[in-house]
Coordinates of C-alpha atoms in Angstrom, one line a residue:
M13 CA 49.3 -6.6 -7.1
K14 CA 51.9 -5.8 -9.7
P15 CA 50.9 -4.5 -13.1
V16 CA 52.1 -6.3 -16.1
E17 CA 52.7 -4.4 -19.4
V18 CA 51.5 -6.2 -22.5
K19 CA 52.9 -5.2 -25.9
N20 CA 53.0 -6.7 -29.3
F21 CA 49.9 -8.8 -29.0
K22 CA 47.1 -9.9 -31.2
L23 CA 43.5 -9.1 -30.5
Y24 CA 40.8 -11.6 -31.3
T25 CA 37.5 -9.7 -31.7
T26 CA 35.0 -12.4 -31.7
A27 CA 33.3 -12.0 -28.5
V28 CA 30.2 -13.2 -26.5
I29 CA 28.1 -10.1 -26.1
S30 CA 24.7 -10.0 -24.2
I31 CA 21.7 -8.3 -25.6
E32 CA 18.5 -7.7 -23.6
W33 CA 15.4 -8.4 -25.6
K34 CA 11.9 -8.9 -24.3
K35 CA 13.2 -8.8 -20.7
E36 CA 15.7 -11.7 -21.4
L37 CA 19.4 -11.6 -21.8
L38 CA 20.7 -13.5 -24.9
N39 CA 24.4 -14.1 -25.7
V40 CA 25.2 -13.2 -29.2
N41 CA 28.5 -13.8 -31.2
L42 CA 29.6 -10.5 -32.5
D43 CA 33.0 -9.5 -33.8
L44 CA 34.4 -6.0 -33.9
A45 CA 33.3 -5.4 -37.5
L46 CA 29.7 -6.2 -36.8
M47 CA 29.7 -4.1 -33.7
L48 CA 31.1 -1.1 -35.7
K49 CA 28.4 -1.8 -38.4
M50 CA 25.7 -1.7 -35.8
M51 CA 27.0 1.6 -34.3
E52 CA 27.2 3.1 -37.9
I53 CA 23.6 2.0 -38.7
E54 CA 22.4 3.5 -35.4
G55 CA 24.2 6.7 -35.9
L56 CA 26.3 6.4 -32.7
T57 CA 29.5 8.3 -32.3
K58 CA 32.6 7.4 -30.3
K59 CA 31.4 10.1 -27.7
D60 CA 28.0 8.4 -27.4
I61 CA 29.6 5.0 -26.8
E62 CA 32.1 6.5 -24.2
R63 CA 29.1 8.2 -22.4
Y64 CA 27.2 4.9 -22.1
S65 CA 30.3 3.1 -21.1
E66 CA 31.3 5.6 -18.4
A67 CA 27.7 5.5 -17.0
G68 CA 27.8 1.7 -16.9
Q69 CA 24.6 1.7 -19.1
P70 CA 23.7 -0.7 -21.9
I71 CA 23.7 0.8 -25.5
P72 CA 20.1 1.0 -26.9
F73 CA 19.6 0.1 -30.6
K74 CA 16.4 1.0 -32.3
K75 CA 17.4 1.1 -36.0
V76 CA 19.5 -2.3 -36.1
T77 CA 17.8 -5.6 -36.6
L78 CA 19.5 -8.8 -35.5
L79 CA 18.5 -12.0 -37.1
L80 CA 18.9 -14.9 -34.6
F81 CA 19.7 -18.4 -36.1
V82 CA 18.5 -21.3 -34.0
E83 CA 19.0 -25.0 -34.7
D84 CA 16.4 -27.8 -34.4
D85 CA 14.1 -25.9 -32.0
K86 CA 17.0 -25.6 -29.5
P87 CA 17.3 -22.3 -27.7
G88 CA 20.4 -21.5 -29.7
Q89 CA 23.7 -22.8 -30.9
Y90 CA 26.2 -23.5 -28.2
Y91 CA 29.6 -21.9 -27.8
T92 CA 32.3 -24.2 -26.4
D93 CA 35.4 -22.6 -25.0
E94 CA 37.9 -24.0 -22.5
S95 CA 37.6 -20.7 -20.5
F96 CA 34.0 -21.7 -19.6
C97 CA 33.1 -24.3 -17.0
E98 CA 30.7 -26.9 -18.5
D99 CA 28.0 -25.6 -16.2
D100 CA 28.5 -22.0 -17.3
D101 CA 28.6 -22.8 -21.1
P102 CA 26.3 -20.1 -22.6
T103 CA 24.0 -20.4 -25.4
V104 CA 25.2 -18.2 -28.2
F105 CA 23.1 -16.9 -31.1
Y106 CA 25.0 -16.2 -34.3
V107 CA 23.7 -13.1 -35.9
E108 CA 23.5 -11.1 -39.1
V109 CA 23.3 -7.4 -38.8
R110 CA 20.7 -5.3 -40.8
G111 CA 19.3 -2.0 -40.3
E112 CA 18.1 1.4 -41.6
R113 CA 20.7 4.0 -42.7

């Protein structure tokens, strides 16, 4: 394979991130600002994040509370994106970040 250099691009930070809660994986919609807020609340440093990333481990959160919003007793709001096959379309929970400082 040949590498391709990418310069002068725009980064869209809204992403589908998975959280493990009660032994279940939930897809949540978090942008970069919310993720940074979560890390600040939790007291995580850049080195902490790098250590989890290098070890391939999920990042544990004990101080952050996520509020999940569901619609009409459905398991969650649905995210539609052309990059997903219809069968793979994940359930996405839109969240608000709260926590202890």
